[in-house]
Coordinates of C-alpha atoms and ligand atoms in Angstrom, one line a residue:
M1 CA 0.0 0.0 0.0
F2 CA 1.2 3.6 -0.4
T3 CA 0.4 7.1 0.7
H4 CA 2.3 9.9 -1.0
P5 CA 1.7 13.5 0.3
I6 CA 2.4 16.0 -2.5
N7 CA 1.6 19.2 -0.6
D8 CA -0.7 20.4 2.2
N9 CA -3.7 20.1 -0.1
L10 CA -3.0 17.0 -2.2
L11 CA -2.0 13.4 -1.5
L12 CA -1.9 10.2 -3.5
R13 CA -2.9 6.8 -2.1
L14 CA -4.2 3.5 -3.4
P15 CA -7.9 3.7 -4.2
E16 CA -10.0 2.0 -1.5
E17 CA -13.6 0.5 -1.5
R18 CA -14.6 3.3 0.8
D19 CA -14.0 5.7 -2.1
A20 CA -16.9 4.2 -4.1
E21 CA -19.6 6.6 -3.0
A22 CA -17.5 9.7 -3.6
M23 CA -16.5 8.3 -7.0
L24 CA -20.1 7.6 -8.0
A25 CA -21.0 11.2 -6.9
L26 CA -18.3 12.6 -9.2
F27 CA -19.7 10.6 -12.1
E28 CA -23.3 11.5 -11.4
N29 CA -22.6 15.2 -10.9
G30 CA -20.4 15.3 -14.0
R31 CA -22.2 12.9 -16.4
N32 CA -22.0 15.3 -19.4
Y33 CA -18.5 16.4 -18.6
F34 CA -17.1 12.8 -18.4
T35 CA -19.1 11.3 -21.3
Y36 CA -18.0 14.1 -23.6
W37 CA -14.6 12.5 -24.0
S38 CA -15.2 8.9 -22.8
D39 CA -18.0 6.3 -23.0
W40 CA -16.9 4.1 -20.0
P41 CA -18.1 6.5 -17.3
K42 CA -21.6 5.8 -18.6
R43 CA -21.2 2.3 -17.1
M44 CA -20.6 3.8 -13.7
Q45 CA -24.2 3.7 -12.5
T46 CA -24.0 2.3 -8.9
V47 CA -21.7 2.1 -5.9
A48 CA -21.1 -1.5 -6.8
D49 CA -19.9 -0.5 -10.3
C50 CA -17.4 1.9 -8.6
Q51 CA -16.3 -0.8 -6.1
A52 CA -15.7 -3.2 -9.0
L53 CA -13.6 -0.6 -10.7
I54 CA -11.6 0.0 -7.5
L55 CA -11.1 -3.7 -7.0
R56 CA -9.8 -4.0 -10.6
H57 CA -7.2 -1.3 -9.9
R58 CA -6.2 -2.9 -6.6
R59 CA -5.8 -6.3 -8.3
A60 CA -3.7 -4.8 -11.1
F61 CA -1.5 -3.1 -8.4
A62 CA -1.1 -6.5 -6.6
E63 CA -0.1 -8.1 -9.9
E64 CA 2.4 -5.2 -10.5
K65 CA 0.6 -4.3 -13.7
E66 CA -0.5 -0.8 -12.6
I67 CA 0.2 2.0 -10.1
P68 CA -3.3 3.4 -9.6
A69 CA -3.3 6.6 -7.5
A70 CA -6.4 8.1 -5.9
M71 CA -6.0 11.9 -5.9
I72 CA -7.1 13.2 -2.6
Y73 CA -7.6 17.0 -2.6
Q74 CA -8.3 18.7 0.7
G75 CA -9.5 15.3 2.0
Q76 CA -11.8 14.7 -0.9
F77 CA -11.6 12.0 -3.5
A78 CA -11.0 13.9 -6.8
G79 CA -10.2 11.2 -9.3
I80 CA -7.6 8.7 -10.4
S81 CA -4.2 8.9 -12.1
S82 CA -2.7 5.7 -13.3
L83 CA 0.5 4.3 -14.5
E84 CA -0.1 1.1 -16.5
I85 CA 3.1 -1.0 -16.6
Q86 CA 2.9 -2.6 -20.0
E87 CA 6.3 -4.3 -20.2
R88 CA 8.9 -3.9 -17.5
Y89 CA 12.0 -5.8 -18.4
V90 CA 12.8 -5.5 -22.2
V91 CA 11.0 -2.6 -23.8
K92 CA 10.3 -1.0 -20.4
K93 CA 7.3 0.9 -21.3
G94 CA 4.1 2.2 -19.7
E95 CA 1.0 4.3 -20.3
L96 CA -0.2 7.2 -18.2
S97 CA -3.9 7.9 -17.9
Y98 CA -6.2 9.9 -15.6
W99 CA -9.7 11.1 -14.9
L100 CA -10.6 14.1 -12.7
G101 CA -13.9 15.3 -11.2
E102 CA -15.3 18.4 -12.9
Q103 CA -15.1 20.6 -9.8
F104 CA -11.4 19.7 -9.3
Q105 CA -10.1 21.1 -12.6
G106 CA -7.8 24.0 -12.8
K107 CA -5.8 23.3 -9.6
G108 CA -2.9 21.4 -11.0
I109 CA -4.1 18.1 -9.4
V110 CA -3.5 15.9 -12.5
T111 CA -0.2 17.5 -13.4
Q112 CA 1.3 17.2 -9.9
S113 CA 0.0 13.7 -9.5
C114 CA 1.4 12.5 -12.8
R115 CA 4.8 14.0 -11.9
V116 CA 5.0 11.7 -8.9
L117 CA 4.0 8.7 -11.1
L118 CA 6.7 9.7 -13.7
A119 CA 9.4 9.9 -11.1
H120 CA 8.4 6.4 -9.8
A121 CA 8.3 5.0 -13.3
F122 CA 11.7 6.3 -14.4
N123 CA 13.6 6.3 -11.1
D124 CA 12.2 3.3 -9.2
L125 CA 10.7 1.0 -11.9
G126 CA 13.4 1.7 -14.4
L127 CA 11.0 2.2 -17.3
N128 CA 12.3 3.9 -20.5
R129 CA 9.3 5.1 -22.3
L130 CA 5.9 6.4 -21.2
F131 CA 3.0 7.6 -23.4
L132 CA -0.4 9.1 -22.9
R133 CA -3.3 9.6 -25.3
F134 CA -6.3 11.8 -25.6
K135 CA -9.3 12.2 -27.9
H136 CA -9.3 14.5 -30.9
A137 CA -12.6 14.9 -32.9
S138 CA -11.4 17.9 -34.9
P139 CA -8.9 20.7 -34.6
D140 CA -11.3 22.8 -32.4
D141 CA -12.8 19.8 -30.6
E142 CA -10.2 17.9 -28.8
N143 CA -9.3 17.2 -25.1
S144 CA -7.1 20.3 -25.0
G145 CA -6.8 20.0 -21.2
S146 CA -5.1 16.7 -21.7
R147 CA -2.8 18.2 -24.3
R148 CA -1.7 20.9 -21.9
V149 CA -1.1 18.3 -19.1
A150 CA 1.1 16.3 -21.6
E151 CA 3.1 19.4 -22.6
R152 CA 3.4 20.7 -19.0
L153 CA 5.0 17.3 -18.1
G154 CA 7.5 17.6 -21.0
F155 CA 5.9 14.9 -23.2
V156 CA 6.5 15.1 -27.0
Q157 CA 3.7 14.7 -29.5
E158 CA 4.7 11.6 -31.6
G159 CA 1.6 10.7 -33.6
V160 CA -2.1 10.0 -34.1
Q161 CA -3.9 6.7 -33.7
R162 CA -6.5 7.2 -36.5
Q163 CA -9.9 6.4 -35.1
G164 CA -8.1 4.8 -32.2
G165 CA -10.8 5.7 -29.6
V166 CA -14.6 6.0 -29.1
A167 CA -16.6 8.8 -27.5
R168 CA -20.1 10.0 -28.0
G169 CA -20.7 6.8 -29.8
Q170 CA -18.3 7.6 -32.6
F171 CA -14.7 6.7 -33.5
M172 CA -12.2 9.4 -32.7
D173 CA -8.5 9.9 -33.4
M174 CA -6.2 9.5 -30.4
I175 CA -3.3 12.0 -30.2
V176 CA -0.2 10.2 -28.8
Y177 CA 2.4 12.0 -26.6
S178 CA 5.5 10.3 -25.2
L179 CA 8.3 10.8 -22.8
L180 CA 11.6 9.0 -22.6
A181 CA 13.8 8.4 -19.5
E182 CA 16.6 10.4 -21.0
E183 CA 14.3 13.3 -21.6
W184 CA 13.0 13.0 -18.1
Q185 CA 16.5 12.9 -16.6
T186 CA 17.7 15.9 -18.7
G187 CA 14.5 17.8 -18.3
R188 CA 14.4 17.5 -14.4
Ligands
COA201 C1 -7.5 16.2 -18.7 C2 -8.1 16.9 -17.5 C3 -8.4 15.9 -16.5 C4 -7.1 17.9 -17.0 O1 -7.6 18.7 -16.0 P1 -6.9 20.0 -15.6 O2 -7.5 20.6 -14.4 O3 -6.8 20.9 -16.8 O4 -5.4 19.5 -15.3 P2 -4.6 19.7 -13.9 O5 -5.2 19.1 -12.8 O6 -3.2 19.3 -14.3 O7 -4.6 21.3 -13.7 C5 -3.9 22.2 -14.7 C6 -4.6 23.5 -14.6 O8 -4.5 24.0 -13.3 C7 -3.8 25.2 -13.2 N1 -2.9 25.1 -12.1 C8 -3.1 25.6 -10.9 N2 -2.2 25.3 -10.0 C9 -1.3 24.5 -10.7 C10 -0.1 23.8 -10.4 N3 0.4 23.8 -9.1 N4 0.5 23.0 -11.3 C11 0.0 23.0 -12.6 N5 -1.2 23.6 -12.9 C12 -1.8 24.3 -12.0 C13 -3.1 25.4 -14.6 O9 -3.0 26.7 -15.0 C14 -3.9 24.5 -15.5 O10 -4.9 25.3 -16.1 P3 -4.9 25.4 -17.8 O11 -4.7 24.0 -18.3 O12 -6.2 26.1 -18.0 O13 -3.6 26.2 -18.1 C15 -9.4 17.6 -17.9 O14 -9.2 18.6 -18.7 C16 -10.4 16.7 -18.6 O15 -10.2 16.2 -19.6 N6 -11.5 16.4 -18.0 C17 -12.5 15.5 -18.8 C18 -12.9 14.3 -18.0 C19 -11.7 13.5 -17.8 O16 -11.2 13.4 -16.7 N7 -11.2 12.9 -18.9 C20 -10.1 12.0 -18.8 C21 -10.5 10.7 -19.5 S1 -12.0 10.0 -18.9

């Protein structure tokens, strides 16, 4: 288990079943906000759905396939940032992803949380390459908040997965950003 304080307002810890009610409230209060860029939040309809999601994260952590971090802002569950460890010993790569409650935007919560996951990935797990992806429906209809997170963290845009994702019931391009250990070391 882990608890990682970032500052007086923000700490990271493993998601726990007791977070399920707060998680459901975020999805219910932000239905349109979440489902604008992703379809999976539609399936979060009950406390049991959220508990099942939390147990999947905890199982993946126990199997050393993921570092799921619940972002706790001023004592409140704000969302999850996750480092998926895709291959650890040869290609040494992983994927960063996150979701954040609507009312918690604009506070640097995702950026600061992801910085901790990056440090753990490169310094402790010895990964070499991390990437993150976000949806792009058109030049003026993309998850620009995610692009800014990627660029704030020093990630480099490397390509587009054409129709690599689905949101609003339609296929959407996924913009891919990546960060290498050497860039992280020199950028720090
Ligand atoms: C991607 C997303 C989660 C990013 O949220 P965000 O609040 O913009 O990101 P952060 O938590 O890193 O906060 C960064 C913002 O806080 C501000 N900020 C305040 N204090 C800060 C700090 N200490 N460090 C960094 N930024 C800070 C920044 O100016 C920045 O605002 P800007 O992007 O308008 O310049 C959000 O835009 C989003 O997509 N929400 C949709 C639902 C969702 O979670 N989708 C993900 C897949 S389901």
